[in-house]
Short mmCIF file of C-alpha atoms in Angstrom, two decimals:
data_model
loop_
_atom_site.label_atom_id
_atom_site.label_comp_id
_atom_site.label_asym_id
_atom_site.label_seq_id
_atom_site.Cartn_x
_atom_site.Cartn_y
_atom_site.Cartn_z
CA MET A 27 56.31 9.53 30.43
CA SER A 28 52.99 7.76 31.11
CA ALA A 29 51.04 6.77 28.02
CA VAL A 30 48.68 4.32 26.37
CA LEU A 31 50.79 2.42 23.83
CA PHE A 32 48.59 -0.23 22.25
CA SER A 33 45.00 -1.43 22.31
CA SER A 34 42.99 -4.23 20.73
CA VAL A 35 39.44 -5.58 20.62
CA VAL A 36 38.86 -9.35 20.54
CA ARG A 37 35.96 -11.80 20.63
CA VAL A 38 35.89 -13.57 23.99
CA GLY A 39 34.58 -16.92 22.75
CA ASP A 40 37.58 -17.77 20.55
CA GLY A 41 40.02 -14.86 20.91
CA LEU A 42 39.48 -13.69 17.32
CA PRO A 43 41.03 -10.19 16.96
CA LEU A 44 38.37 -7.75 15.74
CA SER A 45 40.35 -4.50 15.68
CA ALA A 46 43.61 -3.01 17.00
CA SER A 47 45.55 0.22 17.06
CA THR A 48 48.49 0.71 14.70
CA ASP A 49 51.78 0.12 16.48
CA TYR A 50 55.26 1.21 15.41
CA GLU A 51 57.08 0.62 18.71
CA GLN A 52 60.06 -1.74 18.46
CA ASP A 53 61.04 -1.90 22.13
CA LYS A 54 61.81 -5.55 23.01
CA GLU A 55 60.14 -5.46 26.42
CA LEU A 56 57.06 -3.87 24.90
CA GLN A 57 56.92 -6.59 22.24
CA GLU A 58 57.17 -9.21 25.00
CA THR A 59 54.30 -7.53 26.85
CA LYS A 60 52.23 -7.58 23.66
CA ARG A 61 52.87 -11.32 23.40
CA HIS A 62 51.41 -11.66 26.90
CA LEU A 63 48.41 -9.62 25.74
CA LYS A 64 47.95 -11.89 22.72
CA GLY A 65 48.03 -14.97 24.93
CA LEU A 66 45.55 -13.46 27.37
CA SER A 67 43.19 -12.48 24.55
CA LYS A 68 42.66 -16.16 23.72
CA LYS A 69 41.71 -17.03 27.32
CA LEU A 70 39.62 -14.04 28.43
CA GLY A 71 36.68 -16.27 29.33
CA GLN A 72 38.78 -17.88 32.08
CA PHE A 73 39.42 -14.59 33.90
CA PRO A 74 37.31 -11.99 35.72
CA ASP A 75 35.80 -9.21 33.60
CA ARG A 76 38.38 -6.63 34.76
CA CYS A 77 42.07 -7.50 35.19
CA THR A 78 45.55 -5.99 35.32
CA LEU A 79 48.87 -7.66 34.55
CA LYS A 80 52.10 -5.95 35.58
CA SER A 81 54.91 -6.74 33.14
CA GLY A 82 58.05 -4.82 34.04
CA LEU A 83 57.88 -1.32 32.57
CA TYR A 84 54.39 -1.92 31.20
CA ASN A 85 50.92 -2.93 32.34
CA VAL A 86 48.27 -4.90 30.49
CA ASN A 87 44.68 -3.98 31.40
CA PHE A 88 41.55 -5.54 30.00
CA THR A 89 37.80 -5.68 30.43
CA SER A 90 35.19 -7.91 28.83
CA ALA A 91 31.44 -7.57 28.34
CA LEU A 92 28.77 -9.02 26.04
CA GLY A 93 31.19 -11.46 24.45
CA VAL A 94 33.82 -8.84 23.50
CA GLY A 95 37.14 -8.10 25.24
CA TYR A 96 39.00 -4.76 25.26
CA LEU A 97 42.74 -4.86 26.00
CA MET A 98 45.46 -2.25 26.28
CA VAL A 99 49.16 -1.89 27.02
CA CYS A 100 50.29 1.21 28.91
CA THR A 101 53.34 2.32 30.83
CA ALA A 102 53.54 1.10 34.43
CA ASN A 103 53.05 4.63 35.82
CA TYR A 104 49.87 5.29 33.82
CA PRO A 105 46.96 5.90 36.25
CA ASN A 106 44.71 2.86 36.69
CA VAL A 107 41.53 4.91 36.65
CA LEU A 108 42.45 6.49 33.29
CA ALA A 109 43.33 3.08 31.85
CA PHE A 110 39.91 1.64 32.65
CA CYS A 111 38.13 4.83 31.55
CA PHE A 112 39.91 4.39 28.22
CA LEU A 113 38.72 0.78 27.93
CA ASP A 114 35.22 1.81 28.99
CA GLU A 115 35.06 4.36 26.15
CA LEU A 116 36.16 1.71 23.64
CA GLN A 117 33.52 -0.66 24.95
CA LYS A 118 30.67 1.85 24.74
CA GLU A 119 31.60 2.96 21.21
CA PHE A 120 32.07 -0.59 19.92
CA ILE A 121 28.72 -1.76 21.32
CA VAL A 122 26.91 1.20 19.76
CA THR A 123 28.68 0.91 16.40
CA TYR A 124 28.48 -2.81 15.64
CA ASP A 125 25.58 -5.25 15.66
CA PRO A 126 26.08 -8.29 17.97
CA LYS A 127 25.08 -10.69 15.17
CA ARG A 128 27.79 -9.28 12.95
CA ILE A 129 30.34 -9.70 15.74
CA ARG A 130 29.31 -13.31 16.32
CA SER A 131 29.40 -14.18 12.62
CA ALA A 132 32.84 -12.65 11.93
CA VAL A 133 35.31 -15.26 10.68
CA ARG A 134 38.29 -13.19 9.49
CA PRO A 135 40.73 -11.48 11.86
CA TYR A 136 40.38 -7.69 12.07
CA SER A 137 36.96 -7.65 10.42
CA PHE A 138 36.35 -4.29 12.15
CA ILE A 139 39.73 -2.71 11.45
CA GLU A 140 38.02 0.61 10.70
CA PHE A 141 37.41 0.89 14.46
CA ASP A 142 41.16 1.61 14.65
CA THR A 143 40.34 5.25 13.79
CA PHE A 144 38.35 5.63 17.00
CA ILE A 145 41.02 3.78 19.02
CA GLN A 146 43.75 6.12 17.74
CA LYS A 147 41.73 9.27 18.47
CA THR A 148 40.86 8.05 21.96
CA LYS A 149 44.46 7.02 22.61
CA GLN A 150 45.66 10.52 21.67
CA ARG A 151 43.14 12.08 24.05
CA TYR A 152 44.14 9.82 26.93
CA ASN A 153 47.80 10.53 26.31
CA SER A 154 47.08 14.22 26.97
CA PRO A 155 45.63 14.09 30.53
CA ARG A 156 45.51 17.88 30.95
CA SER A 157 43.14 18.39 28.04
CA LEU A 158 41.33 15.18 28.94
CA SER A 159 40.53 15.95 32.56
CA THR A 160 37.82 18.44 31.65
CA LYS A 161 36.12 16.07 29.17
CA ILE A 162 35.55 12.96 31.27
CA ASN A 163 34.21 12.34 34.74
CA LEU A 164 36.65 10.18 36.67
CA ALA A 165 34.57 10.05 39.85
CA ASP A 166 32.34 7.16 38.77
CA MET A 167 35.26 5.00 37.62
CA GLN A 168 37.27 5.82 40.76
CA THR A 169 34.33 4.70 42.90
CA GLU A 170 33.85 1.54 40.84
CA ILE A 171 37.53 0.59 41.02
CA ARG A 172 37.58 1.24 44.76
CA LEU A 173 34.52 -0.96 45.32
CA ARG A 174 35.49 -3.61 42.79
CA PRO A 175 39.22 -3.40 42.06
CA PRO A 176 40.63 -5.17 38.99
CA TYR A 177 42.01 -8.65 39.59
CA GLN A 178 45.82 -8.64 39.64
CA LEU A 179 47.14 -11.36 37.34
CA SER A 180 50.37 -13.08 38.35
CA ALA A 181 53.19 -15.06 36.73
CA GLU A 182 51.29 -18.24 37.58
CA ASP A 183 48.32 -16.95 35.61
CA LEU A 184 50.58 -16.37 32.61
CA GLN A 185 51.87 -19.93 32.90
CA ALA A 186 48.29 -21.17 32.91
CA VAL A 187 47.58 -19.15 29.75
CA ASN A 188 50.66 -20.62 28.07
CA GLY A 189 49.56 -24.13 28.95
CA SER A 190 52.34 -24.97 31.42
CA SER A 191 50.06 -25.07 34.44
CA THR A 192 46.77 -26.87 34.91
CA ARG A 193 46.23 -26.11 38.58
CA SER A 194 44.77 -22.63 38.20
CA ALA A 195 41.92 -23.73 35.94
CA SER A 196 39.60 -23.80 38.95
CA LYS A 197 41.20 -20.77 40.61
CA TYR A 198 38.69 -18.34 39.11
CA LYS A 199 35.66 -20.43 39.87
CA GLY A 200 33.22 -18.00 41.45
CA ILE A 201 35.31 -14.99 40.34
CA ALA A 202 34.98 -14.98 36.58
CA PRO A 203 31.63 -13.80 35.26
CA SER A 204 29.25 -16.45 33.96
CA GLN A 205 28.99 -16.64 30.21
CA MET A 206 26.21 -14.36 28.97
CA LEU A 207 23.65 -15.70 26.51
CA GLU A 208 21.87 -14.07 23.62
CA PRO A 209 18.74 -11.99 24.33
CA VAL A 210 15.50 -13.90 24.86
CA THR A 211 13.13 -14.03 21.88
CA LEU A 212 9.31 -14.25 21.86
CA PRO A 213 9.23 -17.93 20.72
CA ALA A 214 11.66 -18.72 23.54
CA ILE A 215 9.37 -17.05 26.11
CA VAL A 216 6.42 -19.07 24.77
CA SER A 217 8.42 -22.30 24.99
CA CYS A 218 9.42 -21.53 28.60
CA VAL A 219 5.81 -20.85 29.61
CA LEU A 220 4.64 -24.07 27.96
CA SER A 221 7.47 -26.05 29.55
CA LEU A 222 6.57 -24.69 33.00
CA LEU A 223 2.93 -25.55 32.29
CA CYS A 224 3.86 -29.14 31.43
CA GLY A 225 6.01 -29.36 34.54
CA GLY A 226 3.13 -28.08 36.66
CA LEU A 227 0.69 -30.56 35.12
CA ASN A 228 3.10 -33.43 35.77
CA LEU A 229 3.57 -32.32 39.37
CA LEU A 230 -0.18 -32.04 39.92
CA ARG A 231 -0.84 -35.50 38.41
CA GLY A 232 1.98 -36.92 40.53
CA VAL A 233 0.43 -35.58 43.72
CA HIS A 234 -2.96 -37.01 42.73
CA ALA A 235 -1.28 -40.36 42.00
CA ILE A 236 0.16 -40.37 45.53
CA GLU A 237 -3.31 -39.70 46.95
CA SER A 238 -4.69 -42.60 44.89
CA ILE A 239 -1.97 -44.93 46.21
CA LEU A 240 -2.80 -43.96 49.80
CA GLN A 241 -6.46 -44.77 49.16
CA ASN A 242 -5.92 -47.84 46.99
CA ASP A 243 -2.97 -50.22 47.43
CA ASP A 244 -3.41 -51.57 43.89
CA GLU A 245 -2.14 -48.34 42.26
CA ASP A 246 1.27 -48.45 40.58
CA PHE A 247 3.85 -46.26 42.36
CA ASN A 248 5.91 -46.14 39.14
CA TYR A 249 3.33 -43.69 37.76
CA VAL A 250 4.30 -41.25 40.53
CA ILE A 251 7.97 -41.59 39.59
CA ALA A 252 7.17 -41.03 35.89
CA PHE A 253 5.16 -37.87 36.63
CA PHE A 254 7.88 -36.43 38.87
CA LEU A 255 10.64 -37.28 36.36
CA GLY A 256 8.63 -35.41 33.72
CA THR A 257 8.40 -32.42 36.05
CA ALA A 258 12.15 -32.49 36.73
CA ALA A 259 12.98 -32.70 33.00
CA CYS A 260 10.75 -29.71 32.16
CA LEU A 261 12.25 -27.57 34.92
CA TYR A 262 15.79 -28.60 33.97
CA GLN A 263 15.17 -27.52 30.38
CA CYS A 264 14.09 -24.10 31.64
CA PHE A 265 17.28 -23.91 33.72
CA LEU A 266 19.43 -24.81 30.68
CA PHE A 267 17.71 -22.11 28.65
CA PHE A 268 18.42 -19.30 31.11
CA TYR A 269 21.88 -20.32 32.37
CA PHE A 270 25.01 -21.23 30.48
CA SER A 271 26.65 -24.60 31.17
CA LEU A 272 28.92 -26.96 29.32
CA TRP A 273 27.22 -29.38 26.90
CA ARG A 274 23.93 -27.47 27.05
CA SER A 275 22.63 -28.98 23.82
CA ILE A 276 23.42 -32.55 24.84
CA LYS A 277 21.86 -32.04 28.28
CA SER A 278 18.70 -30.62 26.70
CA PHE A 279 18.42 -33.65 24.38
CA LEU A 280 18.79 -35.96 27.38
CA ALA A 281 16.03 -34.04 29.16
CA LEU A 282 13.86 -34.41 26.03
CA ALA A 283 14.56 -38.15 25.99
CA LEU A 284 13.45 -38.34 29.65
CA ILE A 285 10.22 -36.48 28.78
CA CYS A 286 9.55 -38.93 25.93
CA LEU A 287 10.24 -42.00 28.11
CA SER A 288 8.11 -40.78 31.02
CA ASN A 289 5.19 -40.01 28.70
CA ALA A 290 5.56 -43.38 26.96
CA TYR A 291 5.23 -45.07 30.36
CA LEU A 292 2.16 -42.95 31.13
CA TYR A 293 0.27 -44.00 27.98
CA GLU A 294 -2.47 -45.55 30.18
CA GLN A 295 -2.84 -42.31 32.15
CA ARG A 296 -2.98 -39.92 29.17
CA ASN A 297 -4.53 -39.89 25.73
CA VAL A 298 -2.49 -39.60 22.54
CA TRP A 299 -3.01 -35.85 22.19
CA GLN A 300 -1.81 -35.16 25.72
CA ILE A 301 1.33 -37.23 25.15
CA LEU A 302 2.01 -35.49 21.83
CA PHE A 303 1.56 -32.09 23.49
CA HIS A 304 4.13 -32.85 26.22
CA VAL A 305 6.64 -34.28 23.73
CA ALA A 306 6.15 -31.36 21.30
CA VAL A 307 6.71 -28.79 24.06
CA GLY A 308 9.87 -30.62 25.14
CA ALA A 309 11.16 -30.69 21.55
CA PHE A 310 10.35 -26.99 21.05
CA MET A 311 12.20 -26.12 24.27
CA THR A 312 15.20 -28.18 23.17
CA LEU A 313 15.30 -26.24 19.90
CA GLN A 314 15.23 -22.89 21.72
CA ILE A 315 18.09 -23.98 24.00
CA LYS A 316 20.15 -24.95 20.96
CA LEU A 317 19.43 -21.65 19.20
CA ARG A 318 20.28 -19.46 22.19
CA GLN A 319 24.06 -19.35 21.99
CA PRO A 320 26.53 -17.59 24.33
CA LEU A 321 27.36 -14.04 23.25
CA GLY A 322 30.46 -13.85 21.13
CA LYS A 323 30.13 -17.42 19.87
CA ALA A 324 29.04 -18.46 16.40
CA PRO A 325 25.98 -20.74 16.29
CA ASP A 326 26.80 -24.42 16.71
CA TYR A 327 24.75 -26.59 14.39
CA ASN A 328 26.49 -29.82 15.36
CA VAL A 329 25.74 -31.62 18.59
#
């Protein structure tokens, strides 16, 4: 008999379990499959956003979006399209029901255990395909799976999850989705505009400095370098704000330090207020980068 047997919801950033269905099955192979699921739940960020793992009589399927992962165990003969429709329903309901800030700030396991009620009801529906077929539209999911099939995890992937293999760490480079960041706020938009303005001003002054050097050999070429370094630092801060990367906060502080140093060197080319403006914009941008955390991760107040 094909059936959905178990499902759980976890936070992608650290694998914290948020909710799960009640399980009374004692089958040894099923328990082993659930151990695989538990291991995978702690490493979801390393895998593509839609995956399947075949484990003997059972399959593990999971999806992840907006910092939350949705996992399930089903029998091996359970239709793939129904499995991912099931996970899609859990995802839509969870996103609508719970505020992202509450998800990010959760510290205790199963902080949303009441979601189990919805999981159980949905599981019962999906375990009765005849009554289900008239209530959901499988066409969209069938098309999506055909165009973008789930990644098939292997035994090597399980070894990587368990820590016995280090070679597959780069295997998913270019496959796994990039880490999504929190929504952009109004102060962040202002800081980006000001940072781009400072970068543009530095670029313009650098071009004028080159023209002055061509007309007058006595001009200092180091001023050109300082202007262009200031431009590069401003643009790099904008890049760090919009795209996730490792050590974002540290990189943004280094960019701020470069802005400060370049403006200190340009003290003969700018007045005090201009220098303070550029440094203040750089500091404001650094703060916005630090505040904009990846979805599913608690704010980090330590650099």
